[in-house]
mmCIF file of C-alpha atoms in Angstrom:
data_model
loop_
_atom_site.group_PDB
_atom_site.id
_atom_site.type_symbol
_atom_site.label_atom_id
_atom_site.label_comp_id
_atom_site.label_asym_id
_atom_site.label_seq_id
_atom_site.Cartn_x
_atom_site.Cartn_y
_atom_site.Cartn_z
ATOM 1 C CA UNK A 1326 -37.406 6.682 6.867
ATOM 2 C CA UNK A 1327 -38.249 5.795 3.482
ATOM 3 C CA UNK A 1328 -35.374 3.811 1.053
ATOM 4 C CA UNK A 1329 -35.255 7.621 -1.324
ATOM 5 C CA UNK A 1330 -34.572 9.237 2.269
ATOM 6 C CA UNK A 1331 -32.028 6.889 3.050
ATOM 7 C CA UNK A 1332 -30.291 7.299 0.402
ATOM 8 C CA UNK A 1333 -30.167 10.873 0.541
ATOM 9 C CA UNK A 1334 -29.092 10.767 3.773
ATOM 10 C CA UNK A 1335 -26.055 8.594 3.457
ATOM 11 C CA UNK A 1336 -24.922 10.314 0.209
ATOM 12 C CA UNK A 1337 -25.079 13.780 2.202
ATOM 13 C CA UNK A 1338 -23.450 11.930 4.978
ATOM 14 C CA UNK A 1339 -20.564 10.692 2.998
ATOM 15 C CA UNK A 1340 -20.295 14.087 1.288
ATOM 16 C CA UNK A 1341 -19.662 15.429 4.667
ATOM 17 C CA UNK A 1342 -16.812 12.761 5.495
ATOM 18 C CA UNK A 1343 -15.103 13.718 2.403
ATOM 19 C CA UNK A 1344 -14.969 17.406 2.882
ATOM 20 C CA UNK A 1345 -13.952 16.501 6.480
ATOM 21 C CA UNK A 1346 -11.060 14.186 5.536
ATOM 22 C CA UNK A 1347 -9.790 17.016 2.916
ATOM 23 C CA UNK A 1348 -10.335 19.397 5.290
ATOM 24 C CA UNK A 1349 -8.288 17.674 7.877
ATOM 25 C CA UNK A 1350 -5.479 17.229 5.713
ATOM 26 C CA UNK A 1351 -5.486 20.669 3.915
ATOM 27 C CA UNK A 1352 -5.132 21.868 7.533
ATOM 28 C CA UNK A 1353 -2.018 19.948 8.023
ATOM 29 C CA UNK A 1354 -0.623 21.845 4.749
ATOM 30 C CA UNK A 1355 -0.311 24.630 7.330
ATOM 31 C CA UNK A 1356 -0.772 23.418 10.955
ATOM 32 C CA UNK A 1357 1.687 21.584 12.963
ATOM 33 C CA UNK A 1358 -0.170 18.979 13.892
ATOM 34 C CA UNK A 1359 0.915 15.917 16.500
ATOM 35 C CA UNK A 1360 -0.398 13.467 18.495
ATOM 36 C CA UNK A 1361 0.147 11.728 22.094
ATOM 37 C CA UNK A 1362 3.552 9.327 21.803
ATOM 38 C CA UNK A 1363 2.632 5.461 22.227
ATOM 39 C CA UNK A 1364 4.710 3.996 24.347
ATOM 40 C CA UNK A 1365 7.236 2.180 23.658
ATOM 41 C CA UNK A 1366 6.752 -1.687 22.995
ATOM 42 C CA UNK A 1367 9.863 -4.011 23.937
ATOM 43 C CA UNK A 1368 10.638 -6.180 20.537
ATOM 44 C CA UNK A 1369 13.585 -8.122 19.514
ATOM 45 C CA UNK A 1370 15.785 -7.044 16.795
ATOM 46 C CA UNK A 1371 14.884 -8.511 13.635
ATOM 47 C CA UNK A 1372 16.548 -11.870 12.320
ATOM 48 C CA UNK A 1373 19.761 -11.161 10.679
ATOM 49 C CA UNK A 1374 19.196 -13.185 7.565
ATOM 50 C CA UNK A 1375 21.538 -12.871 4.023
ATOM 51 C CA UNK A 1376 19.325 -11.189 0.828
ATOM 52 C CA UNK A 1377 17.097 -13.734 0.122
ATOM 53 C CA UNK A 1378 17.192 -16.499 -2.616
ATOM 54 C CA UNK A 1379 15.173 -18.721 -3.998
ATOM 55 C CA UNK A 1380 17.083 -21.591 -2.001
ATOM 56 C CA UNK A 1381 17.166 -19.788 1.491
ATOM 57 C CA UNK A 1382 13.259 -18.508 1.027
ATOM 58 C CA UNK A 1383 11.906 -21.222 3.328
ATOM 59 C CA UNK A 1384 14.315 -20.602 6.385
ATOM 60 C CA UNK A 1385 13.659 -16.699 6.071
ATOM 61 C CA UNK A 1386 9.859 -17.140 6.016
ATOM 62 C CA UNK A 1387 11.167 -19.714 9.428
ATOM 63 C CA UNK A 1388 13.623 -17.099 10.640
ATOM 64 C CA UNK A 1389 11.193 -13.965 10.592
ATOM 65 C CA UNK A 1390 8.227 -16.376 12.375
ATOM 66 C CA UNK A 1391 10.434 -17.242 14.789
ATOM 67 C CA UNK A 1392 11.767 -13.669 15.545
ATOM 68 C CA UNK A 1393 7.274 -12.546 15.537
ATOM 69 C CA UNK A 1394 6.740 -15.135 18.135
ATOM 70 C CA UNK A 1395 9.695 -13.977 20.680
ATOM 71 C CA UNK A 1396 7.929 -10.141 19.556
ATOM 72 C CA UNK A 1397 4.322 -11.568 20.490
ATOM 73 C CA UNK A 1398 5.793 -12.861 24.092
ATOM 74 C CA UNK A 1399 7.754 -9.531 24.839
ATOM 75 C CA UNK A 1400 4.526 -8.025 24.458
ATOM 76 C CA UNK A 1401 2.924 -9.661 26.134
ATOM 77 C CA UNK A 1402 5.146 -9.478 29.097
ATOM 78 C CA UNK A 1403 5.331 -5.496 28.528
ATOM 79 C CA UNK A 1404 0.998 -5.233 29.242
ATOM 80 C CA UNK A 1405 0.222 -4.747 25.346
ATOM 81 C CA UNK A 1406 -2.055 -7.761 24.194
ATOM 82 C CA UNK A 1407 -3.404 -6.262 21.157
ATOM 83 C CA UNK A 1408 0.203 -5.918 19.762
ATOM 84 C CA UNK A 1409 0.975 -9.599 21.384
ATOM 85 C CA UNK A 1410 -2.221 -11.064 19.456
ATOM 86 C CA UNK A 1411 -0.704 -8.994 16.179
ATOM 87 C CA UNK A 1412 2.611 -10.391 16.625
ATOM 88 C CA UNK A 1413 0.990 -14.071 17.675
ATOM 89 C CA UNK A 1414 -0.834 -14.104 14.252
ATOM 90 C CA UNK A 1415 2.297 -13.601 12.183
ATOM 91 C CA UNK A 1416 4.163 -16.173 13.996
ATOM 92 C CA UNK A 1417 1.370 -19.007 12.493
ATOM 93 C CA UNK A 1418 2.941 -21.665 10.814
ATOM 94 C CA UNK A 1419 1.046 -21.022 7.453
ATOM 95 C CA UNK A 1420 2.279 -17.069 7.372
ATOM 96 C CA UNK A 1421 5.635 -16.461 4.870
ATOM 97 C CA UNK A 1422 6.957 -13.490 6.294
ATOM 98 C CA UNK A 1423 9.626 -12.362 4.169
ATOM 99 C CA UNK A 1424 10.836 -9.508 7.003
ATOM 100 C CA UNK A 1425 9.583 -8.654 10.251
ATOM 101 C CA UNK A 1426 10.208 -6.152 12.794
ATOM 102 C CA UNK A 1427 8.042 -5.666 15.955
ATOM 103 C CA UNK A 1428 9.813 -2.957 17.074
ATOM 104 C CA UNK A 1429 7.903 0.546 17.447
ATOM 105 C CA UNK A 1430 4.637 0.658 15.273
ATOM 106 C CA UNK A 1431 6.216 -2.666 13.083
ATOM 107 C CA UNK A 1432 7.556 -3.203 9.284
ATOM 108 C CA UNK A 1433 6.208 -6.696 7.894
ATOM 109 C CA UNK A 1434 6.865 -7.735 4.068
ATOM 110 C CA UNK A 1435 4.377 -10.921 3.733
ATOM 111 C CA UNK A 1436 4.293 -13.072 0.741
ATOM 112 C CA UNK A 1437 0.892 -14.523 -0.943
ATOM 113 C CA UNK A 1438 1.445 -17.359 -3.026
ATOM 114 C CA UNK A 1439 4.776 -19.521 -4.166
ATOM 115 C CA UNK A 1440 7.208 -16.374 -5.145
ATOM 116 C CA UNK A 1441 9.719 -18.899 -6.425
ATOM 117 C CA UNK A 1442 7.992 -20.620 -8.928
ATOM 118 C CA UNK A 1443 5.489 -16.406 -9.748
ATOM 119 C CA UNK A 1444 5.455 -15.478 -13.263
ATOM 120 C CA UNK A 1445 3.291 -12.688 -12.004
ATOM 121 C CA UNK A 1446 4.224 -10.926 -9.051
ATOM 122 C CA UNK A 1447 1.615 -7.764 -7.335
ATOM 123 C CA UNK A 1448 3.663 -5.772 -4.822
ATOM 124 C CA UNK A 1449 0.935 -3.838 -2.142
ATOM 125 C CA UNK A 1450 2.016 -0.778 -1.425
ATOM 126 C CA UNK A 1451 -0.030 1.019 1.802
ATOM 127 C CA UNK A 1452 -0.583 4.490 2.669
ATOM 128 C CA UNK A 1453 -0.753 6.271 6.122
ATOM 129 C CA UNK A 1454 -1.908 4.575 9.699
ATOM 130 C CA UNK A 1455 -0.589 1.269 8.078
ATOM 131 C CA UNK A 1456 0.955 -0.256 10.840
ATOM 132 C CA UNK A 1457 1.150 -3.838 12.648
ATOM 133 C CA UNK A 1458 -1.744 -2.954 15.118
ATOM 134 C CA UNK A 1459 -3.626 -2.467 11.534
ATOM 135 C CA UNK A 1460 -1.824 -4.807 9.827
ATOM 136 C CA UNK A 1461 -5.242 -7.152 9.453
ATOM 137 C CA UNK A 1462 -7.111 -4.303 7.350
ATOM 138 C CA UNK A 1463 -3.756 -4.384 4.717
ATOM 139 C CA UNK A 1464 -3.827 -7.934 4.653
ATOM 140 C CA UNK A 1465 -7.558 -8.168 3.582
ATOM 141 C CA UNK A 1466 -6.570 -5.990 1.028
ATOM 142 C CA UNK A 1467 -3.726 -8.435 -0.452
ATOM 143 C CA UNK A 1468 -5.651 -11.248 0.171
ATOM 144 C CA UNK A 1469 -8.544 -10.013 -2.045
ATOM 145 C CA UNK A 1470 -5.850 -9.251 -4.692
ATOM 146 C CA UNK A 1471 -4.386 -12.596 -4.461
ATOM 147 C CA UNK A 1472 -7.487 -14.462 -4.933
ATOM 148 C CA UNK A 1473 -8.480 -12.907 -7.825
ATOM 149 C CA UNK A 1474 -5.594 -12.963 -9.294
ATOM 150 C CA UNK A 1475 -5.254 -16.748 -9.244
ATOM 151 C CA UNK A 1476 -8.830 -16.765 -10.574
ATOM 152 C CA UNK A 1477 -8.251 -14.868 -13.383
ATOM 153 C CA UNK A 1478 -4.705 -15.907 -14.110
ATOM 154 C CA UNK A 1479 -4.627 -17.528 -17.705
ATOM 155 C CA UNK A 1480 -3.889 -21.568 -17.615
ATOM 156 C CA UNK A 1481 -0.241 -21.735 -16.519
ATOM 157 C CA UNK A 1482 0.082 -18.497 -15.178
ATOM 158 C CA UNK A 1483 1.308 -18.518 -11.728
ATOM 159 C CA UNK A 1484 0.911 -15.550 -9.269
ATOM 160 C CA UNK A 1485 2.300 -14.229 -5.571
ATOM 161 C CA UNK A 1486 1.174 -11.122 -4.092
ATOM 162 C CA UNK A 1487 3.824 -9.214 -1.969
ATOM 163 C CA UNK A 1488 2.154 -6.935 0.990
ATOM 164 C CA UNK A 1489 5.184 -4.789 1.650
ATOM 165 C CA UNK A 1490 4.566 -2.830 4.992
ATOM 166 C CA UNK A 1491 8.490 -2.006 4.642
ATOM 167 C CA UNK A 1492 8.251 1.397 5.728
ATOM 168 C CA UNK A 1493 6.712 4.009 8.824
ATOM 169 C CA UNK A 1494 3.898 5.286 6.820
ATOM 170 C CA UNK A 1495 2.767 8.875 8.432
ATOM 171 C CA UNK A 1496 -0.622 9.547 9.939
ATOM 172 C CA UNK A 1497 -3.292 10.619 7.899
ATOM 173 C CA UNK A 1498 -3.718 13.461 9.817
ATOM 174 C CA UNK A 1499 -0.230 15.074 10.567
ATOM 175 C CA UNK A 1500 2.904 17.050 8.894
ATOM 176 C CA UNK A 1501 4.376 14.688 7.883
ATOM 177 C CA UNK A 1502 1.558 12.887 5.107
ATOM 178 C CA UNK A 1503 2.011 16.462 3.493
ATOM 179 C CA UNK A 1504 5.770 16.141 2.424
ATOM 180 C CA UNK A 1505 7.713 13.416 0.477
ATOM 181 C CA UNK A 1506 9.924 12.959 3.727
ATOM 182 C CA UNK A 1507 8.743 9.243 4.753
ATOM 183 C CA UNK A 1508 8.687 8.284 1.141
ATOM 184 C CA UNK A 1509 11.943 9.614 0.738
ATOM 185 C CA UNK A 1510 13.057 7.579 3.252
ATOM 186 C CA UNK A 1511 11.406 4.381 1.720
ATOM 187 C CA UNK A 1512 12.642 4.750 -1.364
ATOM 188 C CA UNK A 1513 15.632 2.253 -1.176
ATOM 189 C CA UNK A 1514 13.729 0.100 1.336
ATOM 190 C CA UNK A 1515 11.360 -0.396 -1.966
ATOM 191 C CA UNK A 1516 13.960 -0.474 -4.294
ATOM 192 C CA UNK A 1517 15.880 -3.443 -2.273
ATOM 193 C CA UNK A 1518 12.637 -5.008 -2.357
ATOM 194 C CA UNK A 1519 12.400 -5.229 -6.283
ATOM 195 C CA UNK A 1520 15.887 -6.493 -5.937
ATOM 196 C CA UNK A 1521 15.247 -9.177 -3.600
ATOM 197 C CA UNK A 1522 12.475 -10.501 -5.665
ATOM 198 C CA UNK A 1523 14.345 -10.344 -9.084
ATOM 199 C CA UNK A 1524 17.198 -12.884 -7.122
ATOM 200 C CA UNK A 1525 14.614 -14.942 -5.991
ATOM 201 C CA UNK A 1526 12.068 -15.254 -9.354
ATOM 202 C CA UNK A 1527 14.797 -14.427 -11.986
ATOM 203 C CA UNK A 1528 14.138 -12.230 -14.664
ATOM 204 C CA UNK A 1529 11.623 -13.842 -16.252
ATOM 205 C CA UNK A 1530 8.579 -12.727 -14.081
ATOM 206 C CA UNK A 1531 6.743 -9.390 -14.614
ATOM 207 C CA UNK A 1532 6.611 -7.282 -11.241
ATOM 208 C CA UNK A 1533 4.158 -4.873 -10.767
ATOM 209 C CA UNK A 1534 3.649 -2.236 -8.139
ATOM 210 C CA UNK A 1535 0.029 -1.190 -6.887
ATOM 211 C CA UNK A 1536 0.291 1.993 -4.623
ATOM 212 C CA UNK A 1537 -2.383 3.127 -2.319
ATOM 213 C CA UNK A 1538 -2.646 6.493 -1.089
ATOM 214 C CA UNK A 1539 0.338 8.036 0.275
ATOM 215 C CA UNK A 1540 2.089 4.486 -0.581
ATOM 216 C CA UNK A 1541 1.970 6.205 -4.277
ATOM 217 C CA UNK A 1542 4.327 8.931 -3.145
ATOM 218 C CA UNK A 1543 6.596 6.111 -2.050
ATOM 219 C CA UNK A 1544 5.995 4.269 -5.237
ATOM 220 C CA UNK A 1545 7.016 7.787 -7.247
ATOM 221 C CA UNK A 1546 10.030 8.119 -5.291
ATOM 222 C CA UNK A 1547 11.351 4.641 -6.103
ATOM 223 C CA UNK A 1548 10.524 4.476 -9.564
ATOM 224 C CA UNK A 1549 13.344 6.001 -11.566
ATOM 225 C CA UNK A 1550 15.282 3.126 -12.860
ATOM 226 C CA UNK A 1551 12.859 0.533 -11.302
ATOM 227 C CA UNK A 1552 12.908 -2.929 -12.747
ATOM 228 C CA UNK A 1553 9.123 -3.361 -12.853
ATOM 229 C CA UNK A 1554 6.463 -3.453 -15.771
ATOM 230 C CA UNK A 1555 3.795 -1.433 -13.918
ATOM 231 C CA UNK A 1556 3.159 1.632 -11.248
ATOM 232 C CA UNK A 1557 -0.591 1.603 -10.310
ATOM 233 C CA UNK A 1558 -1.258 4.864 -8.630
ATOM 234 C CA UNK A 1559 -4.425 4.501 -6.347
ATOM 235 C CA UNK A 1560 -6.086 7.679 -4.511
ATOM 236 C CA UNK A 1561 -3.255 8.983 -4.540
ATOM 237 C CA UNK A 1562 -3.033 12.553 -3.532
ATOM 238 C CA UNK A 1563 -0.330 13.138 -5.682
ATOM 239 C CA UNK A 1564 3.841 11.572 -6.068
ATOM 240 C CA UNK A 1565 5.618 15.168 -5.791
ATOM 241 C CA UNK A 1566 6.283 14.334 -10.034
ATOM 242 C CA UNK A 1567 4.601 16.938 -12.453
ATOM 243 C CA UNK A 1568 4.095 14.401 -14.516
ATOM 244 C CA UNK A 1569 4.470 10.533 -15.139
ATOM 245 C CA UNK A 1570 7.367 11.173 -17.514
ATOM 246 C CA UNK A 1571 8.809 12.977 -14.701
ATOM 247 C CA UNK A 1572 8.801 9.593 -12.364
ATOM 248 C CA UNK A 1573 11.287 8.469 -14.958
ATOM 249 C CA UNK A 1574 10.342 4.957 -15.161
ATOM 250 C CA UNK A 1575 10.138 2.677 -18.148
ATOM 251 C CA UNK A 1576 7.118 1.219 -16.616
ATOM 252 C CA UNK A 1577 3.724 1.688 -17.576
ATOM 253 C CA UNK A 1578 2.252 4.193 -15.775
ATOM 254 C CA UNK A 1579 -1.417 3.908 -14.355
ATOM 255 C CA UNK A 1580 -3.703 5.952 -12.376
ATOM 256 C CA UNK A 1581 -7.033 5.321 -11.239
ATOM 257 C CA UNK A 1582 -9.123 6.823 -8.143
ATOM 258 C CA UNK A 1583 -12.974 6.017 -6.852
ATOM 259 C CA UNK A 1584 -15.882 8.588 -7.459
ATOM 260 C CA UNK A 1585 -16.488 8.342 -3.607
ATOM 261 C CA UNK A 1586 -13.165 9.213 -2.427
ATOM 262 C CA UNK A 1587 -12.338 11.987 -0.415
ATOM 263 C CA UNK A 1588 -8.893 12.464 -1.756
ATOM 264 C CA UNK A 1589 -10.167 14.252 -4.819
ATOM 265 C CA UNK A 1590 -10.609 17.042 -2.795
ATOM 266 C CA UNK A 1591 -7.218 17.564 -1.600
ATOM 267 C CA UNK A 1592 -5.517 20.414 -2.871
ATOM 268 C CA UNK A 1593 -2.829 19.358 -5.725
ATOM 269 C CA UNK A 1594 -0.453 21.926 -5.061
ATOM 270 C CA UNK A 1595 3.347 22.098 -3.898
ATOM 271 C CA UNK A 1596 4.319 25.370 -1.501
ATOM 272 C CA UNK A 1597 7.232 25.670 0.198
ATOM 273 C CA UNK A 1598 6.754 26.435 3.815
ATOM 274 C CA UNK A 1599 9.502 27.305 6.366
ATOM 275 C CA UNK A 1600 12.059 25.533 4.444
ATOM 276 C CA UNK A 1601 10.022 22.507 3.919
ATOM 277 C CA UNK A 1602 8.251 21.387 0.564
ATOM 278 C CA UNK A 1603 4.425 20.002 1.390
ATOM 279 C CA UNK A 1604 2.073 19.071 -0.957
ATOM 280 C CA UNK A 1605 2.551 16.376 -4.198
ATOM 281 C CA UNK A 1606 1.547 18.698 -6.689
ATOM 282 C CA UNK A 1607 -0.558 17.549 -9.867
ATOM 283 C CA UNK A 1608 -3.423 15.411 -9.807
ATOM 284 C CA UNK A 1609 -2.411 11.694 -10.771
ATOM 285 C CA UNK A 1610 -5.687 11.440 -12.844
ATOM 286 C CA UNK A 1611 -5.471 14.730 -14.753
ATOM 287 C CA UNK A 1612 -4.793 14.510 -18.367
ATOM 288 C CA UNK A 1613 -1.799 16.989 -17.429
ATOM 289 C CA UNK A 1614 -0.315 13.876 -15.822
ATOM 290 C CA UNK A 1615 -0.094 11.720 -18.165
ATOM 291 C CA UNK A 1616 -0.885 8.404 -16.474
ATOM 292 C CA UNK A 1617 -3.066 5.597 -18.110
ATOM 293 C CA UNK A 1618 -6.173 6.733 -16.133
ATOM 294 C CA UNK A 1619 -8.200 3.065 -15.075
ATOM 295 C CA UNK A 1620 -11.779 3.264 -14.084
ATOM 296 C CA UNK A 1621 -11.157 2.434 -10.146
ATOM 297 C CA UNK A 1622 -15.047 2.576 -9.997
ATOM 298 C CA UNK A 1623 -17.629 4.126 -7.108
ATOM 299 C CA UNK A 1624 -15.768 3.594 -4.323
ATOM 300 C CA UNK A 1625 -14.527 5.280 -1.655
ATOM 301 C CA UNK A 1626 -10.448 6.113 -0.228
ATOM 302 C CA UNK A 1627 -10.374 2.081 1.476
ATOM 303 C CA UNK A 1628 -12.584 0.497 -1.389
ATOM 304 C CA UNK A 1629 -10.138 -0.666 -3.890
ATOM 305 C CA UNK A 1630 -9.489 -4.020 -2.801
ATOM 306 C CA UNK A 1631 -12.996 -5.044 -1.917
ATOM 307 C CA UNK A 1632 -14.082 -8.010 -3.548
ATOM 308 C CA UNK A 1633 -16.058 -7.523 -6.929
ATOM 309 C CA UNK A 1634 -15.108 -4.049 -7.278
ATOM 310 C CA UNK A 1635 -14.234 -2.531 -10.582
ATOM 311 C CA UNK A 1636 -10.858 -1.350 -9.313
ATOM 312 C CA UNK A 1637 -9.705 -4.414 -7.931
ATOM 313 C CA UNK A 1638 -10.987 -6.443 -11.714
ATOM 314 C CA UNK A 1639 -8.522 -3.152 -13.093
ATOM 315 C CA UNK A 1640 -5.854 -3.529 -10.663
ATOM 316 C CA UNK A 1641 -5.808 -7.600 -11.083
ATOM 317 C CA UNK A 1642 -5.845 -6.867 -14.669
ATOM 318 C CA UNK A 1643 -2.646 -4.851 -14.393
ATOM 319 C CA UNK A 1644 -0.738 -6.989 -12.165
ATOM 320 C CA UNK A 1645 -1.312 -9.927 -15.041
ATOM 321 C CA UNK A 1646 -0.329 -7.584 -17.891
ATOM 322 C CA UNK A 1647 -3.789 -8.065 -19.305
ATOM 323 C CA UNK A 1648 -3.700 -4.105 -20.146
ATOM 324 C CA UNK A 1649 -5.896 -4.296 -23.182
ATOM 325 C CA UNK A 1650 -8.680 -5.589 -21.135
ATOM 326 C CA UNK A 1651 -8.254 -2.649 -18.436
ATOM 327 C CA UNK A 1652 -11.280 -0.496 -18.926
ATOM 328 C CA UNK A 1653 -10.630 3.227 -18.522
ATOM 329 C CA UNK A 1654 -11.960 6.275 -16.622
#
């Protein structure tokens, strides 16, 4: 097969992904859709720590290690080794785990970088089948961010990235990634975050929230009142707003999605169906939005954190306030 064949091939291919993905998903505008229960796996409750300051920060990243490592053993004991080795890998000594709890499919807020002393702080927001069994996949993601941040950080400039897995994000194919219901939900959870991080920075650092996918619904939901400089809406099918004046935030609001991903062709409407509001209405990168649309580059519906991509150069750009060197779509 010649390289023009090749090509052809994998662009039809991907083209057939896309429409399968949006298919998928317009389907569960209108299908009850579920899926076989996991069990359940045995955890401990997490640590019962105080709102954290910048003083305590140490013996909570201690405390929630601690309480991964007791989650990795029950685990264990329980048959499940893939959630054990999960668990195991958050209780290393070099992980600052600013919350943790193993129970059911697991909530993890990890911190990149010394938060105390971050003038620049990049909260990672996920979207559906974000869970501790996929937690590695996320953490790529905020790892990428975090090194280029601190390599393009001006001299001085010091940075943390913040992977927030605070909330049960849905399953990309199900009900419940068609309403606002989970984000609803993690609204507060996102708002207590912002809170937490003012007490333990102060108000001098600029906090800025990148949201991927349905984790831009939950981003939306938070916003109104939100002490943060910037809302980075990524593939996001949507945040249940009609427009970005309608998230009212005094942040900037920024949009951006890849020419390869399959979440442009998800329908942008909102219905209500047997009592029950689905759908996130208009398109994030539509003029009728509103949003400061960023060129997020080629990529496809996972691509924006890959290393050297357009979007994540955009996205770092953001996070640093740099937003007259953000190039736009």
């Amino acid at each position: 097969m010649g390289w023009g064949t090749t090509v052809r091939w994998r662009r039809r291919v991907g083209r057939w992904r896309r429409a399968g993905c949006a298919a998928l998903i317009t389907g569960a505008l209108v299908l009850p859709l579920s899926g076989a229960a996991r069990p359940e796996i045995p955890a401990p409750a997490p640590a019962a720590l105080a709102p954290p300051t910048a003083a305590t920060l140490d013996d909570a990243y201690a405390a929630n290690r601690a309480n991964a490592a007791e989650a990795s053993r029950m685990a264990s004991r329980h048959g499940d080794r893939h959630r054990a080795a999960a668990d195991r890998a958050m209780a290393d000594r070099s992980r600052r785990l600013l919350a943790f709890d193993g129970r059911g499919a697991g909530l993890a807020t990890e911190v990149l970088g010394d938060l105390t002393h971050a003038d620049r702080v990049a909260v990672l927001v996920p979207g559906s089948d974000t869970s501790l069994d996929t937690y590695g996949r996320f953490r790529a993601a905020a790892l990428a961010l975090h090194r280029q941040l601190v390599a393009e950080a001006p001299a001085g400039t010091r940075t943390a990235v913040v992977a927030w897995l605070g909330y049960e994000t849905p399953g990309t194919v199900s009900t419940t990634v068609t309403t606002t219901d989970r984000a609803d939900r993690a609204a507060p959870e996102l708002r207590d975050l912002v809170d937490d991080l003012r007490r333990i920075t102060g108000p001098g650092a600029r906090v800025a929230l990148l949201c991927h996918s349905y984790g831009s619904v939950v981003c939306a939901r938070a916003a109104d009142g939100l002490d943060v400089a910037d809302i980075a809406l990524v593939g996001s099918p949507g945040t249940g707003a009609d427009t970005a004046a309608g998230l009212r935030s005094d942040a900037r609001i920024w949009a951006g999605r890849g020419a390869d991903d399959w979440v442009e062709h998800v329908p942008h409407v909102s219905a209500d169906l047997f009592g029950t509001t689905v759908g996130f209405g208009t398109d994030p990168v539509s003029p009728d939005f509103g949003a400061r649309v960023f060129d997020a580059g080629d990529g496809g519906h996972s691509d924006y954190f890959d290393t050297g991509s357009l979007s994540l150069t955009n996205l770092t750009r953001i996070a640093l306030g740099e937003t007259t060197e953000v190039t736009h779509g």
